[in-house]
Each structure stands twice: as structure tokens, then as C-alpha cells.
PDB file of C-alpha atoms in Angstrom:
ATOM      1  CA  UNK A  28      82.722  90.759  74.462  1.00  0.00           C
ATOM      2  CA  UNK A  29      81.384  91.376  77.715  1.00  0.00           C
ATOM      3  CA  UNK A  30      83.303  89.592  80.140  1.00  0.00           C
ATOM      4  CA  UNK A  31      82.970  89.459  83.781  1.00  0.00           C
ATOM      5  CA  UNK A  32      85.741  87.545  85.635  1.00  0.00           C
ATOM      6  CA  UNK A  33      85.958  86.917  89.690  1.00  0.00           C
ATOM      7  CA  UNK A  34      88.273  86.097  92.088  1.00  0.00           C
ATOM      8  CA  UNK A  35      89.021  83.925  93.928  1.00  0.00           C
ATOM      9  CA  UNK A  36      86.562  81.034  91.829  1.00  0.00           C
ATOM     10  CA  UNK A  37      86.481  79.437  95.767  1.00  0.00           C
ATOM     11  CA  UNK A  38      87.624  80.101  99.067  1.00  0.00           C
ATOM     12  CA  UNK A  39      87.681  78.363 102.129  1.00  0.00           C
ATOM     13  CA  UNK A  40      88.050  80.337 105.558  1.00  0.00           C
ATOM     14  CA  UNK A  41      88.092  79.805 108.976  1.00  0.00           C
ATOM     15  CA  UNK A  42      84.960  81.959 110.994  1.00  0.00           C
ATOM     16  CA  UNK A  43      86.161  85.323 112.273  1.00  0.00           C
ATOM     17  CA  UNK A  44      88.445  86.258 109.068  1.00  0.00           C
ATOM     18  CA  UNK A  45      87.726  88.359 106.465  1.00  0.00           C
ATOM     19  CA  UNK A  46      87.522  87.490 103.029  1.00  0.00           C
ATOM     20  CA  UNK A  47      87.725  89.565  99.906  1.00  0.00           C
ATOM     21  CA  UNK A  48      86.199  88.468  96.578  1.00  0.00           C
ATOM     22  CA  UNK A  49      87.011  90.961  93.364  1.00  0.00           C
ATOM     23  CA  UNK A  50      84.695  91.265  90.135  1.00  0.00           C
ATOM     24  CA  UNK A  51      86.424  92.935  86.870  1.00  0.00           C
ATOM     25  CA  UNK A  52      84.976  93.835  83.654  1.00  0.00           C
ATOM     26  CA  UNK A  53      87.436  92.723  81.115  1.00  0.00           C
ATOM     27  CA  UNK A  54      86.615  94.303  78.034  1.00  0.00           C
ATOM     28  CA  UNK A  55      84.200  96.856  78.821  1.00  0.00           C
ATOM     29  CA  UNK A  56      83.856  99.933  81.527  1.00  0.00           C
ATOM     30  CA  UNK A  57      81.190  99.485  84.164  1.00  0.00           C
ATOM     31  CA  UNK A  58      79.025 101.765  84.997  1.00  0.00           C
ATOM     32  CA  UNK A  59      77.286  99.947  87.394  1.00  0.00           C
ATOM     33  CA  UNK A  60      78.115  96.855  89.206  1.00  0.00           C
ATOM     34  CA  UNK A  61      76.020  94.178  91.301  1.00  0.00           C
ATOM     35  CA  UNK A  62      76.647  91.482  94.234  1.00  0.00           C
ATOM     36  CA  UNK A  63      74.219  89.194  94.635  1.00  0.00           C
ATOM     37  CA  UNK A  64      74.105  85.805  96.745  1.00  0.00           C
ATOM     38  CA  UNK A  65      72.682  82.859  95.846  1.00  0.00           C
ATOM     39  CA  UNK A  66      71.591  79.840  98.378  1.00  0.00           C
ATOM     40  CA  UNK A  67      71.022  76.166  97.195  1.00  0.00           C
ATOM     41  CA  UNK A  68      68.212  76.149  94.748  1.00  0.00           C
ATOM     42  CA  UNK A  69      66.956  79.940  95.348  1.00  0.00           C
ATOM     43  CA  UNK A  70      66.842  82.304  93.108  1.00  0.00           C
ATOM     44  CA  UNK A  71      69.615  85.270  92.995  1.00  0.00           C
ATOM     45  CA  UNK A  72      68.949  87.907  95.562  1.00  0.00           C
ATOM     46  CA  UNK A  73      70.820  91.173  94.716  1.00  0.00           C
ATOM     47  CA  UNK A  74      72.981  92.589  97.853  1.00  0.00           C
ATOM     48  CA  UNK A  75      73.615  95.887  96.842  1.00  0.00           C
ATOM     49  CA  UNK A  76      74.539  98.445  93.862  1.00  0.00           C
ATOM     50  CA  UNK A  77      77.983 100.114  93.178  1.00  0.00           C
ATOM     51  CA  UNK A  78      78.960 102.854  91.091  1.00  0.00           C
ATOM     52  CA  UNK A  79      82.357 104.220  90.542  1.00  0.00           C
ATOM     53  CA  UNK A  80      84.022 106.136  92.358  1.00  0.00           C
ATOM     54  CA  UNK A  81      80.492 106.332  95.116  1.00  0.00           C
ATOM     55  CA  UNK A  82      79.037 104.129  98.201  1.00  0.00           C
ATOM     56  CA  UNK A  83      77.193 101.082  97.387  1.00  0.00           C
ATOM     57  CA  UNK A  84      73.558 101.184  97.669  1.00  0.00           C
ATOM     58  CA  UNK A  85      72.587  98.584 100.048  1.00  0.00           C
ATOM     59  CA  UNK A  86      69.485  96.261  99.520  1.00  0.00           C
ATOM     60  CA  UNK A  87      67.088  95.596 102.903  1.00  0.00           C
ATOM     61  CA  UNK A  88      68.308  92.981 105.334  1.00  0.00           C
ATOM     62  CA  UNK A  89      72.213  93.495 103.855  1.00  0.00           C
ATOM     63  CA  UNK A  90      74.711  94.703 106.567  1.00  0.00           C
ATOM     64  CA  UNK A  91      76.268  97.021 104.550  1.00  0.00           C
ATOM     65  CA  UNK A  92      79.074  96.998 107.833  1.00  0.00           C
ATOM     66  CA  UNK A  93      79.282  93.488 107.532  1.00  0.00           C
ATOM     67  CA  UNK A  94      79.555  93.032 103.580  1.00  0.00           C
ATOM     68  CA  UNK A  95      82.486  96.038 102.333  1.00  0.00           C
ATOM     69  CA  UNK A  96      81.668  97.216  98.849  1.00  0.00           C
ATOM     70  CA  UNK A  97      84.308  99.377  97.189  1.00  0.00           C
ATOM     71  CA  UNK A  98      84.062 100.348  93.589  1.00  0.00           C
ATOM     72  CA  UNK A  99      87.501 101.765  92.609  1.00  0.00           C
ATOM     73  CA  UNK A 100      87.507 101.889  89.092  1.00  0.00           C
ATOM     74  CA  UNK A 101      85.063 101.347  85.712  1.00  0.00           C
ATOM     75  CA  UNK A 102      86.980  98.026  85.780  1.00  0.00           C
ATOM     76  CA  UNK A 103      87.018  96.938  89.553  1.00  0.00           C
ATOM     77  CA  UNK A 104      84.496  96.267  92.480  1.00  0.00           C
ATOM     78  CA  UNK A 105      85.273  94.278  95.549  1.00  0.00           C
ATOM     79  CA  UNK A 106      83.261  92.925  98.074  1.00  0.00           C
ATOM     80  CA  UNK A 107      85.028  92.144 101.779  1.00  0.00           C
ATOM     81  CA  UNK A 108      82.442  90.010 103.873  1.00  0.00           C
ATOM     82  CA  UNK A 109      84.260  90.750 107.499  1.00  0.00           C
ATOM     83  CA  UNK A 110      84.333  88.535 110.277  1.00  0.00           C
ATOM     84  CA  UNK A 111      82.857  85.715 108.236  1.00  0.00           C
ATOM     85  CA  UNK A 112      80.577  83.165 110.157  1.00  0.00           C
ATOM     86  CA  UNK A 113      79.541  79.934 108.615  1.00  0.00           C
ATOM     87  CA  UNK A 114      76.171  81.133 107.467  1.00  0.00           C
ATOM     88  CA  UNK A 115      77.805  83.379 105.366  1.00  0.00           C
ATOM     89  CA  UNK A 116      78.785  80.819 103.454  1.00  0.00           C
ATOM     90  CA  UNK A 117      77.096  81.126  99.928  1.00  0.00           C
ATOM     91  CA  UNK A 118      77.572  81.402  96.183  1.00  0.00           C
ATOM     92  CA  UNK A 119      78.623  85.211  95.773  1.00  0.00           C
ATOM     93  CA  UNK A 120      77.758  86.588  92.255  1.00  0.00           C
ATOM     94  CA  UNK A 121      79.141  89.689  90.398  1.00  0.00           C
ATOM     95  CA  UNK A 122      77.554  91.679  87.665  1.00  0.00           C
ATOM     96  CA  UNK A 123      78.577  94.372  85.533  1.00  0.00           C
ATOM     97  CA  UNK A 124      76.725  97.157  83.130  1.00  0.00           C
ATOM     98  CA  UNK A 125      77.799  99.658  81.168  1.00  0.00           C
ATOM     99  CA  UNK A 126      75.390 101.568  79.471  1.00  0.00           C
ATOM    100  CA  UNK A 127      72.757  99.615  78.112  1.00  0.00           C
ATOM    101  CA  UNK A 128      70.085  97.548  80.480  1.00  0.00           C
ATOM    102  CA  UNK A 129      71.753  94.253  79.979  1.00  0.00           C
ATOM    103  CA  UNK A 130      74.140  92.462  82.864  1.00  0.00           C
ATOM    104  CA  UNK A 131      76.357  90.273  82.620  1.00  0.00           C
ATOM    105  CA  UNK A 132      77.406  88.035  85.350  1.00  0.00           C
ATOM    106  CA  UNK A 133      81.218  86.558  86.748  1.00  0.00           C
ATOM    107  CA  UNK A 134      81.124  83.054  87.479  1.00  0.00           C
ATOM    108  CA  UNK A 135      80.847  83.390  91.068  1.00  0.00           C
ATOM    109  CA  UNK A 136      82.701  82.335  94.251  1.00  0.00           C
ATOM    110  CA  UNK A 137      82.107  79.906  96.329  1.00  0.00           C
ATOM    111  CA  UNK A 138      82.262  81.012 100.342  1.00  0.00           C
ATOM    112  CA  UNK A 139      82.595  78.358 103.099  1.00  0.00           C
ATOM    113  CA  UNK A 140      83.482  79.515 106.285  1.00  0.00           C
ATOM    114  CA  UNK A 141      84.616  76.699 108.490  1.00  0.00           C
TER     115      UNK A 141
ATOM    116  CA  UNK B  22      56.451  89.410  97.725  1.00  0.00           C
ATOM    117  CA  UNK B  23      57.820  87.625  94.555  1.00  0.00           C
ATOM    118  CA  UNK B  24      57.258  89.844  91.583  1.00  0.00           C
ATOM    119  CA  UNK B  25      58.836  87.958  89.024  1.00  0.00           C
ATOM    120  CA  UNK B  26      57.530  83.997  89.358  1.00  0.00           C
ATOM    121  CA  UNK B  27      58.683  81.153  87.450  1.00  0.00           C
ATOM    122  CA  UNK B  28      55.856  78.405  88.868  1.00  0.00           C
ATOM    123  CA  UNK B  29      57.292  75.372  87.593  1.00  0.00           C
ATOM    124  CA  UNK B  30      60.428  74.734  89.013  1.00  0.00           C
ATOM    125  CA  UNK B  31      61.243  71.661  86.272  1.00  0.00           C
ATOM    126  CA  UNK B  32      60.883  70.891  82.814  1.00  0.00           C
ATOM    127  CA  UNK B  33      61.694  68.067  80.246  1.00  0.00           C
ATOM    128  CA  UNK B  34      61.777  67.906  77.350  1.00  0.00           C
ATOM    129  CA  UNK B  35      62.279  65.619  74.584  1.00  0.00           C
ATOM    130  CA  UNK B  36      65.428  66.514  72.279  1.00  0.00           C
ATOM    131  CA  UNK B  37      64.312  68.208  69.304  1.00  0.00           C
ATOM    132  CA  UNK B  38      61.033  69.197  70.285  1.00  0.00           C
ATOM    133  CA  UNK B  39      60.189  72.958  71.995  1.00  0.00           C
ATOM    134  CA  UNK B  40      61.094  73.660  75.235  1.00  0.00           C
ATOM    135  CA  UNK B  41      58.769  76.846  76.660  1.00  0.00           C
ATOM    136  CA  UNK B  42      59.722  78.019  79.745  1.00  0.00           C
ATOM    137  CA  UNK B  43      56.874  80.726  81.400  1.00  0.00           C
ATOM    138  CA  UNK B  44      57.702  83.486  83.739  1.00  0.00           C
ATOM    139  CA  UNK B  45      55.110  86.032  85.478  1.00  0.00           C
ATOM    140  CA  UNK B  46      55.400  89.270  86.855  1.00  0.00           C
ATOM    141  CA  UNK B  47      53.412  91.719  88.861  1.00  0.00           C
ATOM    142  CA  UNK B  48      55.253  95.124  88.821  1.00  0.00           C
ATOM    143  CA  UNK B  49      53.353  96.518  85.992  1.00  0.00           C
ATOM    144  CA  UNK B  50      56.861  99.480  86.211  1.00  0.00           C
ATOM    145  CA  UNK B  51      58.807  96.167  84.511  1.00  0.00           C
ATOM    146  CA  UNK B  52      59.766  97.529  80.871  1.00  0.00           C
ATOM    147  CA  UNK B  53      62.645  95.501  80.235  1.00  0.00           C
ATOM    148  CA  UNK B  54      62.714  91.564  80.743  1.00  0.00           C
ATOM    149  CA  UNK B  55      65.776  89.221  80.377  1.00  0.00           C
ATOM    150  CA  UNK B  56      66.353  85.277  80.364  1.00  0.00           C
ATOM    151  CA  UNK B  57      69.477  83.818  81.665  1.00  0.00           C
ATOM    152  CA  UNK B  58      70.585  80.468  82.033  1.00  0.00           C
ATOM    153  CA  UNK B  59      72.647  78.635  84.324  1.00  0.00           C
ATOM    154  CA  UNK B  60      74.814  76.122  84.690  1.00  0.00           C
ATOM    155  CA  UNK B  61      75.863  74.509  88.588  1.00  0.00           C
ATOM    156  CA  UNK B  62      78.307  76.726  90.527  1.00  0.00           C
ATOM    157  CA  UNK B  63      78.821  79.050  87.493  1.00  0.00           C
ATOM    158  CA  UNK B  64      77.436  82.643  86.865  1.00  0.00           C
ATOM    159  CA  UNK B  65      74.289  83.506  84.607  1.00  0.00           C
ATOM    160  CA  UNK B  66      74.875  83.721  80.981  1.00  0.00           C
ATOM    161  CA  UNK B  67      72.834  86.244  79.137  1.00  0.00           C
ATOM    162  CA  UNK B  68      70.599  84.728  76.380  1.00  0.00           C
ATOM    163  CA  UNK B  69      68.031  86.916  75.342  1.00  0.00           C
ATOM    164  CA  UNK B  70      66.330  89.962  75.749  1.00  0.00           C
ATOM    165  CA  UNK B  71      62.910  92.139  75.099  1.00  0.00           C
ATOM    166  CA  UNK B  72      61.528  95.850  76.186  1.00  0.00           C
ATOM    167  CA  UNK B  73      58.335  96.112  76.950  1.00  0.00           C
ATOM    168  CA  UNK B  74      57.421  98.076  73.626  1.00  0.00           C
ATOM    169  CA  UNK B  75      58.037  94.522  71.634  1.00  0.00           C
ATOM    170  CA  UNK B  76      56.134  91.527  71.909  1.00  0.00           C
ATOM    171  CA  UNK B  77      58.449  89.075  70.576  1.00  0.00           C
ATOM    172  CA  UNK B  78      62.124  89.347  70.468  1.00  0.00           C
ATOM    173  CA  UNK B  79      64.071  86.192  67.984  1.00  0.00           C
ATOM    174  CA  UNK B  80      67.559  85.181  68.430  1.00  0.00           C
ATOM    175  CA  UNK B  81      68.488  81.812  66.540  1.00  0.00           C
ATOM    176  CA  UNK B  82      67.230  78.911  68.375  1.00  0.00           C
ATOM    177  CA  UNK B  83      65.788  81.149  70.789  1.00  0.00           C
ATOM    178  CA  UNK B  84      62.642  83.407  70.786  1.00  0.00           C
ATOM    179  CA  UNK B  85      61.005  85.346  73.888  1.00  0.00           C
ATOM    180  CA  UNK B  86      57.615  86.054  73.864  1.00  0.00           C
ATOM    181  CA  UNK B  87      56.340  89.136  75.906  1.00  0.00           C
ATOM    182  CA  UNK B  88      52.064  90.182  77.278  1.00  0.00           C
ATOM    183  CA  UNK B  89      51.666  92.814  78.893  1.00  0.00           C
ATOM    184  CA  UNK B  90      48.142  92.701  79.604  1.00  0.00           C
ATOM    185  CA  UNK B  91      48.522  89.548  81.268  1.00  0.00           C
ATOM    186  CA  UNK B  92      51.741  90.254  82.848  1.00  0.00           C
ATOM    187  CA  UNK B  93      53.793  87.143  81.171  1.00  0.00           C
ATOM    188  CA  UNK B  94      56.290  86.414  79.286  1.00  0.00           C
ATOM    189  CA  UNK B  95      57.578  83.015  77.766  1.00  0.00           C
ATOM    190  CA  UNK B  96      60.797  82.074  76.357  1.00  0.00           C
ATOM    191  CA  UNK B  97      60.801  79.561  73.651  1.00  0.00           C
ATOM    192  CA  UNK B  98      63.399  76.867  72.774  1.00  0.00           C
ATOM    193  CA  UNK B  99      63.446  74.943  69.514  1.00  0.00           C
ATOM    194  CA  UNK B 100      64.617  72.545  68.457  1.00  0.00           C
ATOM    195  CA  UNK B 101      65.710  71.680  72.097  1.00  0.00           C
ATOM    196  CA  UNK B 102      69.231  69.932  72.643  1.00  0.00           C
ATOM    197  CA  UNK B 103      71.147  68.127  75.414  1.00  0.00           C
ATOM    198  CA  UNK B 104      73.125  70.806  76.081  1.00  0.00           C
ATOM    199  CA  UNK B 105      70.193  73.387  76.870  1.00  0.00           C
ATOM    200  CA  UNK B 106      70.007  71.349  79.896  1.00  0.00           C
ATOM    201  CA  UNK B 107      69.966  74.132  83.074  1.00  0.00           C
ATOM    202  CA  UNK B 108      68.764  76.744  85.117  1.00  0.00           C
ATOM    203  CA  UNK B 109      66.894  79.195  83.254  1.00  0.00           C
ATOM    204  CA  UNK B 110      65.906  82.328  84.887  1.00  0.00           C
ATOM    205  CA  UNK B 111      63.451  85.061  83.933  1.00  0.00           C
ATOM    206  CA  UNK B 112      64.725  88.701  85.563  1.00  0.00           C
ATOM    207  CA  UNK B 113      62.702  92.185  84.739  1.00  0.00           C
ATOM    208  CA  UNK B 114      63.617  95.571  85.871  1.00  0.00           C
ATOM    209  CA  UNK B 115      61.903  99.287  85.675  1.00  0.00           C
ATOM    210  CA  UNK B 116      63.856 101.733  83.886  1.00  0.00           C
ATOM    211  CA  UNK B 117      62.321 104.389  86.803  1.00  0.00           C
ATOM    212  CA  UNK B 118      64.974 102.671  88.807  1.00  0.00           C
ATOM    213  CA  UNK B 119      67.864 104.288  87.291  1.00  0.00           C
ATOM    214  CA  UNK B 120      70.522 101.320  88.462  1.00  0.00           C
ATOM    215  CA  UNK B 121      68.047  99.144  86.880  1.00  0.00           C
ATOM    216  CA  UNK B 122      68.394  96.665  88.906  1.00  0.00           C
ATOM    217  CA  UNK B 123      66.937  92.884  87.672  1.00  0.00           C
ATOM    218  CA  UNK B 124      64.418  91.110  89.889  1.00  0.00           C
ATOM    219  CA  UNK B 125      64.688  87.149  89.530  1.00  0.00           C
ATOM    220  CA  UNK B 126      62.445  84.293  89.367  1.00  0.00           C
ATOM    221  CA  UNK B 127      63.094  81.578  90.978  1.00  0.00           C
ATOM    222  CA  UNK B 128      64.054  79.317  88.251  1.00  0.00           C
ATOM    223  CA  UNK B 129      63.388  76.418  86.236  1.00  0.00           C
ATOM    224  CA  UNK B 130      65.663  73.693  86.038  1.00  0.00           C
ATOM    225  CA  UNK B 131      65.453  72.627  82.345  1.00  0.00           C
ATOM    226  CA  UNK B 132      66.316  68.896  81.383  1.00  0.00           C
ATOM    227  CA  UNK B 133      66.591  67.912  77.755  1.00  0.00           C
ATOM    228  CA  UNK B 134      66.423  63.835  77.472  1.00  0.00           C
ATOM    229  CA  UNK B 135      67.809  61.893  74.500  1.00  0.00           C
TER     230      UNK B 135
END
């Protein structure tokens, strides 16, 4: 149980587009979901906090214009990074939790904007 | 300002002996602490668990060991085998926060040798 998935697993894109990376819960409603990024050998640094069916909650520094976080469904969050520029490229992370304390994570996507 | 540290970032190990992995925290609002582990370009995988009213949580192979008055918490792995070879990261969060959102270390890269 308690299976994240996330796609696309990769995606290159040229700077300027936008890209859009979904996280599902599989076998489990999620109350709560989290993006984080990670860069090379850092830690995970959470982006923001979505609940269903309400706007994200944005973490300091995190262009909340520049990184779209919609959270349609107990099953479903997306996050669009607009107008991607290559230090956007990162490792993008999901995480979902339903009721109890415990996340679990996707397997990530890998962004590299060209 | 890091509230969750893991100060080494590397550990080996011998196969078959303990592997003990040390995280530290200063948010003294932490109640719940959680060790993941992580493989290259994939997400975190949950391992193990403990709430701040425990001081020692077991789970097969795997035990976490939690003190509060010193603010630390160590996660235990024996016997150690090749494939426990990762990333391990410590992550605590406050239940006052009600997303709950984790705070990472930075991670210890854990190498088990033949």
C-alpha cells in the first residue's frame, strides 16, 4: 500500500516552455500533498503544501506564480513550473498523506531545461 | 538555520556488522521523527518511524532510537547488507503545524562493503 506514482519520470524542455509534472496516490486518498526539489547532493527542500480542493501554501523564496500547484482531487496534484529557465532544472519530488503523519514519496522527475 | 542535522555526510560499514546513522535536531516543537532512504534519481522510501512519547521504535533489521533531552535521535542497522547501501535521511515535524510538514537533514550516504 501506499503508493505514490509521478509523471513524466523525466523531461527535457527547451527554456521559455512550460512543463507540467503530475503526482497520484494510487491506493490511498490524500489529504495532503507535498513538492519538494532536490539539487545534487542537498537535502530535500519542501516547495509548498496542497490540499484538495484549496491553494497551495507556498514555502519562502518559492514563486508561487512561477511554480502552478493545483490539487484537483484526493488522488491528483500537479505542479506546472512556467516559463522554465535552465536553473530550474532539478529533481522535483511528490509526496502524499492521508491521515496519519507519515509521507510517502513518488519517484521524482527529472527537469532539464535546455 | 538547519534544524534537523545529519553531520556526517558518509558512512561504511562492514557487511554484517551495525550500521548507526545519527541525526540532530533543534526545534524542541519536533514530536514526530522519520528515516527515509534513498536510492539515486528515485524518491524516498519510508523505513521507520517514532513519536516523541517513545524512545525506541523496532522494525526487523531496523531500530530507531529517540533523546529528547539531548535533541538526537539514531537509527540503527543490523546486521548491515550490500543492499542498505544509500541515502538515508532523518526528517522531524511538529504536530502544531497542522500540514505537518517534515524538515530534512542533509543526508548520509551509507556504503555497505563486502
Amino acid at each position: 500500500g501506499a503508493v505514490v506514482s509521478q509523471h513524466p519520470s523525466w523531461v527535457i524542455c527547451k527554456s521559455g516552455t512550460s512543463v507540467k509534472i503530475e503526482c497520484r496516490s494510487l491506493d490511498f486518498q490524500a489529504t495532503t500533498m507535498f513538492w519538494y526539489r532536490q539539487f545534487p547532493k542537498q537535502s530535500l527542500m519542501l516547495m509548498a503544501t496542497s490540499n484538495e480542493g484549496s491553494k497551495a501554501t507556498y514555502e519562502q523564496g518559492v514563486e508561487k506564480d512561477k511554480f502552478l500547484i493545483n490539487h484537483a482531487s484526493l488522488t491528483l496534484s500537479t505542479l506546472t513550473v512556467t516559463s522554465a529557465h535552465p536553473e530550474d532544472s532539478s529533481f522535483y519530488i511528490c509526496s502524499a498523506r492521508d491521515l496519519g503523519p507519515n509521507q510517502f514519496f513518488g519517484p521524482g522527475t527529472r527537469l532539464t531545461v535546455l | 538555520d538547519q534544524q534537523v542535522k545529519q553531520n556526517s555526510p558518509s558512512l561504511s560499514v562492514q557487511e554484517g556488522r551495525i550500521s548507526i546513522l545519527n541525526c540532530d535536531y533543534t526545534n524542541s516543537m519536533f514530536d514526530y521523527f522519520l528515516w527515509y532512504k534513498k536510492y539515486p534519481a528515485e524518491g524516498p522510501t519510508f523505513l521507520i518511524s517514532i513519536s516523541s512519547i517513545k524512545d525506541k521504535n523496532e522494525d526487523g533489521r531496523f531500530t530507531v532510537f529517540l533523546n529528547k533531552s539531548a535533541k538526537h535521535l539514531s537509527l540503527h542497522i543490523v546486521p548491515s547488507q550490500p543492499g542498505d547501501s544509500a541515502v538515508y535521511f532523518c526528517a522531524a515535524s511538529a504536530s502544531y503545524q497542522g500540514a505537518q510538514k517534515l524538515v530534512f537533514g542533509q543526508g548520509t550516504r551509507l556504503t555497505i562493503n563486502p
